[in-house]
């Protein structure tokens, strides 16, 4: 299946929670990590095609650098580039396409770019951003959209 995985889900895939950091929310974050990790391993194994905008690469690298440091962030960035089937970069044509989608959806800037990627590449969307998920489900029910915290990983097979 062709997937666009939002940056929050990819961050969950790469950051394994510890009890010291997550304390009383450890079980919740472990469940999110396990789902995201399973989905990303499907990309590595070729079960899914990963199609993401370049902004997802940037966001994941920034989150990783804050959580675990610059060197690991760079490694994750390179892994994502390696495993992505396609990365949509913001050239003039794609930027104009994103702007048109953003005007119609009223999403935030980065969410608009992710949404435009989903529409342009005809992929399913996996996110853990509840407002992004609700917006896409409400205004574009034709798009397969999964909210990580509520989904069963078998939904995308």
PDB file of C-alpha atoms in Angstrom:
ATOM      1  CA  UNK A   1       0.000   0.000   0.000  1.00  0.00           C
ATOM      2  CA  UNK A   2       1.166   3.531  -0.740  1.00  0.00           C
ATOM      3  CA  UNK A   3       1.462   5.512   2.506  1.00  0.00           C
ATOM      4  CA  UNK A   4       2.208   9.040   3.551  1.00  0.00           C
ATOM      5  CA  UNK A   5       3.273   8.822   7.181  1.00  0.00           C
ATOM      6  CA  UNK A   6       3.107  12.059   9.141  1.00  0.00           C
ATOM      7  CA  UNK A   7       6.195  13.202  11.034  1.00  0.00           C
ATOM      8  CA  UNK A   8       4.664  12.523  14.449  1.00  0.00           C
ATOM      9  CA  UNK A   9       4.162   8.847  13.581  1.00  0.00           C
ATOM     10  CA  UNK A  10       7.690   8.514  12.211  1.00  0.00           C
ATOM     11  CA  UNK A  11       9.069  10.085  15.391  1.00  0.00           C
ATOM     12  CA  UNK A  12       7.160   7.495  17.440  1.00  0.00           C
ATOM     13  CA  UNK A  13       8.695   4.770  15.262  1.00  0.00           C
ATOM     14  CA  UNK A  14      12.233   5.938  15.942  1.00  0.00           C
ATOM     15  CA  UNK A  15      11.986   6.900  19.632  1.00  0.00           C
ATOM     16  CA  UNK A  16      11.561   3.998  22.019  1.00  0.00           C
ATOM     17  CA  UNK A  17       9.967   5.279  25.232  1.00  0.00           C
ATOM     18  CA  UNK A  18      11.563   4.792  28.625  1.00  0.00           C
ATOM     19  CA  UNK A  19       9.830   4.708  32.001  1.00  0.00           C
ATOM     20  CA  UNK A  20      12.114   7.446  33.318  1.00  0.00           C
ATOM     21  CA  UNK A  21      10.965   9.937  30.691  1.00  0.00           C
ATOM     22  CA  UNK A  22       7.339   8.951  30.119  1.00  0.00           C
ATOM     23  CA  UNK A  23       6.473   7.880  33.691  1.00  0.00           C
ATOM     24  CA  UNK A  24       2.698   7.397  34.032  1.00  0.00           C
ATOM     25  CA  UNK A  25       2.161   7.655  30.240  1.00  0.00           C
ATOM     26  CA  UNK A  26       4.748   4.962  29.495  1.00  0.00           C
ATOM     27  CA  UNK A  27       2.186   2.337  28.413  1.00  0.00           C
ATOM     28  CA  UNK A  28       0.440   4.808  26.102  1.00  0.00           C
ATOM     29  CA  UNK A  29       3.694   5.856  24.419  1.00  0.00           C
ATOM     30  CA  UNK A  30       4.909   2.258  24.191  1.00  0.00           C
ATOM     31  CA  UNK A  31       1.721   1.302  22.332  1.00  0.00           C
ATOM     32  CA  UNK A  32       2.179   4.242  19.924  1.00  0.00           C
ATOM     33  CA  UNK A  33       5.842   3.344  19.398  1.00  0.00           C
ATOM     34  CA  UNK A  34       5.009  -0.316  18.715  1.00  0.00           C
ATOM     35  CA  UNK A  35       2.333   0.557  16.126  1.00  0.00           C
ATOM     36  CA  UNK A  36       4.507   3.152  14.401  1.00  0.00           C
ATOM     37  CA  UNK A  37       7.516   0.821  14.435  1.00  0.00           C
ATOM     38  CA  UNK A  38       5.441  -1.988  12.894  1.00  0.00           C
ATOM     39  CA  UNK A  39       4.218   0.314  10.115  1.00  0.00           C
ATOM     40  CA  UNK A  40       7.723   1.631   9.389  1.00  0.00           C
ATOM     41  CA  UNK A  41       9.143  -1.905   9.333  1.00  0.00           C
ATOM     42  CA  UNK A  42       6.513  -2.628   6.675  1.00  0.00           C
ATOM     43  CA  UNK A  43       8.099   0.162   4.621  1.00  0.00           C
ATOM     44  CA  UNK A  44      11.581  -1.319   5.101  1.00  0.00           C
ATOM     45  CA  UNK A  45      10.340  -4.785   4.082  1.00  0.00           C
ATOM     46  CA  UNK A  46       8.639  -3.395   0.971  1.00  0.00           C
ATOM     47  CA  UNK A  47       5.106  -4.103   2.189  1.00  0.00           C
ATOM     48  CA  UNK A  48       4.347  -0.372   1.889  1.00  0.00           C
ATOM     49  CA  UNK A  49       5.629   2.387  -0.367  1.00  0.00           C
ATOM     50  CA  UNK A  50       6.516   5.501   1.626  1.00  0.00           C
ATOM     51  CA  UNK A  51       5.773   8.767  -0.171  1.00  0.00           C
ATOM     52  CA  UNK A  52       6.426  11.878   1.905  1.00  0.00           C
ATOM     53  CA  UNK A  53       7.045  15.562   1.388  1.00  0.00           C
ATOM     54  CA  UNK A  54      10.492  16.919   2.247  1.00  0.00           C
ATOM     55  CA  UNK A  55       8.935  18.802   5.163  1.00  0.00           C
ATOM     56  CA  UNK A  56       8.380  15.467   6.945  1.00  0.00           C
ATOM     57  CA  UNK A  57      12.115  14.749   6.669  1.00  0.00           C
ATOM     58  CA  UNK A  58      12.846  18.135   8.223  1.00  0.00           C
ATOM     59  CA  UNK A  59      10.312  17.778  11.047  1.00  0.00           C
ATOM     60  CA  UNK A  60      11.449  14.275  11.996  1.00  0.00           C
ATOM     61  CA  UNK A  61      15.111  15.315  12.028  1.00  0.00           C
ATOM     62  CA  UNK A  62      14.329  18.283  14.292  1.00  0.00           C
ATOM     63  CA  UNK A  63      12.268  16.161  16.705  1.00  0.00           C
ATOM     64  CA  UNK A  64      14.989  13.506  16.778  1.00  0.00           C
ATOM     65  CA  UNK A  65      17.728  16.069  17.433  1.00  0.00           C
ATOM     66  CA  UNK A  66      15.810  17.391  20.447  1.00  0.00           C
ATOM     67  CA  UNK A  67      15.072  13.903  21.779  1.00  0.00           C
ATOM     68  CA  UNK A  68      18.297  12.008  21.153  1.00  0.00           C
ATOM     69  CA  UNK A  69      20.876  14.333  19.626  1.00  0.00           C
ATOM     70  CA  UNK A  70      22.207  15.599  16.342  1.00  0.00           C
ATOM     71  CA  UNK A  71      24.086  12.498  15.156  1.00  0.00           C
ATOM     72  CA  UNK A  72      21.117  10.158  15.557  1.00  0.00           C
ATOM     73  CA  UNK A  73      18.881  12.777  13.906  1.00  0.00           C
ATOM     74  CA  UNK A  74      21.160  12.764  10.857  1.00  0.00           C
ATOM     75  CA  UNK A  75      21.131   8.953  10.760  1.00  0.00           C
ATOM     76  CA  UNK A  76      17.314   8.870  10.904  1.00  0.00           C
ATOM     77  CA  UNK A  77      17.155  11.498   8.141  1.00  0.00           C
ATOM     78  CA  UNK A  78      19.344   9.323   5.910  1.00  0.00           C
ATOM     79  CA  UNK A  79      17.319   6.185   6.710  1.00  0.00           C
ATOM     80  CA  UNK A  80      14.076   7.935   5.803  1.00  0.00           C
ATOM     81  CA  UNK A  81      15.568   9.125   2.528  1.00  0.00           C
ATOM     82  CA  UNK A  82      16.779   5.598   1.781  1.00  0.00           C
ATOM     83  CA  UNK A  83      13.468   3.889   2.547  1.00  0.00           C
ATOM     84  CA  UNK A  84      11.137   6.444   0.968  1.00  0.00           C
ATOM     85  CA  UNK A  85       9.860   5.409  -2.443  1.00  0.00           C
ATOM     86  CA  UNK A  86       9.405   9.077  -3.299  1.00  0.00           C
ATOM     87  CA  UNK A  87      10.100  12.414  -1.619  1.00  0.00           C
ATOM     88  CA  UNK A  88       8.162  15.421  -2.876  1.00  0.00           C
ATOM     89  CA  UNK A  89      10.345  18.510  -2.701  1.00  0.00           C
ATOM     90  CA  UNK A  90       8.934  22.020  -2.641  1.00  0.00           C
ATOM     91  CA  UNK A  91       9.573  23.251  -6.137  1.00  0.00           C
ATOM     92  CA  UNK A  92       7.487  26.007  -7.720  1.00  0.00           C
ATOM     93  CA  UNK A  93       4.835  23.657  -9.128  1.00  0.00           C
ATOM     94  CA  UNK A  94       4.350  21.637  -5.913  1.00  0.00           C
ATOM     95  CA  UNK A  95       4.362  24.821  -3.811  1.00  0.00           C
ATOM     96  CA  UNK A  96       1.518  26.257  -5.920  1.00  0.00           C
ATOM     97  CA  UNK A  97      -0.338  22.935  -5.600  1.00  0.00           C
ATOM     98  CA  UNK A  98       0.100  23.033  -1.802  1.00  0.00           C
ATOM     99  CA  UNK A  99      -1.111  26.640  -1.679  1.00  0.00           C
ATOM    100  CA  UNK A 100      -4.289  25.697  -3.566  1.00  0.00           C
ATOM    101  CA  UNK A 101      -4.949  22.765  -1.218  1.00  0.00           C
ATOM    102  CA  UNK A 102      -4.224  24.938   1.844  1.00  0.00           C
ATOM    103  CA  UNK A 103      -6.669  27.639   0.820  1.00  0.00           C
ATOM    104  CA  UNK A 104      -9.410  25.029   0.491  1.00  0.00           C
ATOM    105  CA  UNK A 105      -8.636  23.013   3.638  1.00  0.00           C
ATOM    106  CA  UNK A 106      -7.438  25.725   6.073  1.00  0.00           C
ATOM    107  CA  UNK A 107      -4.859  23.309   7.486  1.00  0.00           C
ATOM    108  CA  UNK A 108      -1.597  24.536   9.013  1.00  0.00           C
ATOM    109  CA  UNK A 109       1.371  24.995   6.686  1.00  0.00           C
ATOM    110  CA  UNK A 110       3.121  21.661   7.214  1.00  0.00           C
ATOM    111  CA  UNK A 111      -0.187  19.752   7.417  1.00  0.00           C
ATOM    112  CA  UNK A 112      -1.149  21.309   4.091  1.00  0.00           C
ATOM    113  CA  UNK A 113       2.066  20.025   2.518  1.00  0.00           C
ATOM    114  CA  UNK A 114       1.468  16.524   3.921  1.00  0.00           C
ATOM    115  CA  UNK A 115      -2.163  16.625   2.739  1.00  0.00           C
ATOM    116  CA  UNK A 116      -1.110  17.812  -0.737  1.00  0.00           C
ATOM    117  CA  UNK A 117       1.344  14.916  -0.879  1.00  0.00           C
ATOM    118  CA  UNK A 118      -1.455  12.461  -0.006  1.00  0.00           C
ATOM    119  CA  UNK A 119      -3.740  13.843  -2.717  1.00  0.00           C
ATOM    120  CA  UNK A 120      -0.991  14.219  -5.330  1.00  0.00           C
ATOM    121  CA  UNK A 121       0.454  10.724  -4.830  1.00  0.00           C
ATOM    122  CA  UNK A 122      -2.903   9.042  -4.069  1.00  0.00           C
ATOM    123  CA  UNK A 123      -1.686   7.529  -0.795  1.00  0.00           C
ATOM    124  CA  UNK A 124      -3.283   6.617   2.508  1.00  0.00           C
ATOM    125  CA  UNK A 125      -2.433   8.928   5.412  1.00  0.00           C
ATOM    126  CA  UNK A 126      -1.220   7.789   8.824  1.00  0.00           C
ATOM    127  CA  UNK A 127      -1.057  10.516  11.467  1.00  0.00           C
ATOM    128  CA  UNK A 128      -1.421  10.884  15.208  1.00  0.00           C
ATOM    129  CA  UNK A 129      -2.515  14.527  14.933  1.00  0.00           C
ATOM    130  CA  UNK A 130      -6.187  14.414  15.895  1.00  0.00           C
ATOM    131  CA  UNK A 131      -7.195  17.774  14.386  1.00  0.00           C
ATOM    132  CA  UNK A 132      -5.437  16.943  11.090  1.00  0.00           C
ATOM    133  CA  UNK A 133      -7.115  13.511  11.076  1.00  0.00           C
ATOM    134  CA  UNK A 134     -10.585  14.993  11.760  1.00  0.00           C
ATOM    135  CA  UNK A 135     -10.187  17.649   9.079  1.00  0.00           C
ATOM    136  CA  UNK A 136      -9.220  15.129   6.408  1.00  0.00           C
ATOM    137  CA  UNK A 137     -11.951  12.641   7.445  1.00  0.00           C
ATOM    138  CA  UNK A 138     -14.610  15.374   7.443  1.00  0.00           C
ATOM    139  CA  UNK A 139     -13.715  17.153   4.221  1.00  0.00           C
ATOM    140  CA  UNK A 140     -12.166  14.283   2.252  1.00  0.00           C
ATOM    141  CA  UNK A 141     -13.828  11.015   3.276  1.00  0.00           C
ATOM    142  CA  UNK A 142     -12.564   9.429   0.069  1.00  0.00           C
ATOM    143  CA  UNK A 143      -9.000   9.487   1.450  1.00  0.00           C
ATOM    144  CA  UNK A 144      -8.003   6.519   3.599  1.00  0.00           C
ATOM    145  CA  UNK A 145      -6.888   8.192   6.820  1.00  0.00           C
ATOM    146  CA  UNK A 146      -5.719   6.434   9.980  1.00  0.00           C
ATOM    147  CA  UNK A 147      -5.196   7.919  13.439  1.00  0.00           C
ATOM    148  CA  UNK A 148      -2.305   6.010  14.989  1.00  0.00           C
ATOM    149  CA  UNK A 149      -3.686   5.990  18.536  1.00  0.00           C
ATOM    150  CA  UNK A 150      -7.011   4.476  17.401  1.00  0.00           C
ATOM    151  CA  UNK A 151      -5.985   2.270  14.507  1.00  0.00           C
ATOM    152  CA  UNK A 152      -5.337  -1.419  14.219  1.00  0.00           C
ATOM    153  CA  UNK A 153      -2.168  -1.860  12.160  1.00  0.00           C
ATOM    154  CA  UNK A 154      -3.989  -4.393   9.976  1.00  0.00           C
ATOM    155  CA  UNK A 155      -6.073  -1.497   8.579  1.00  0.00           C
ATOM    156  CA  UNK A 156      -3.308  -0.637   6.150  1.00  0.00           C
ATOM    157  CA  UNK A 157      -2.699  -4.066   4.632  1.00  0.00           C
TER     158      UNK A 157
END
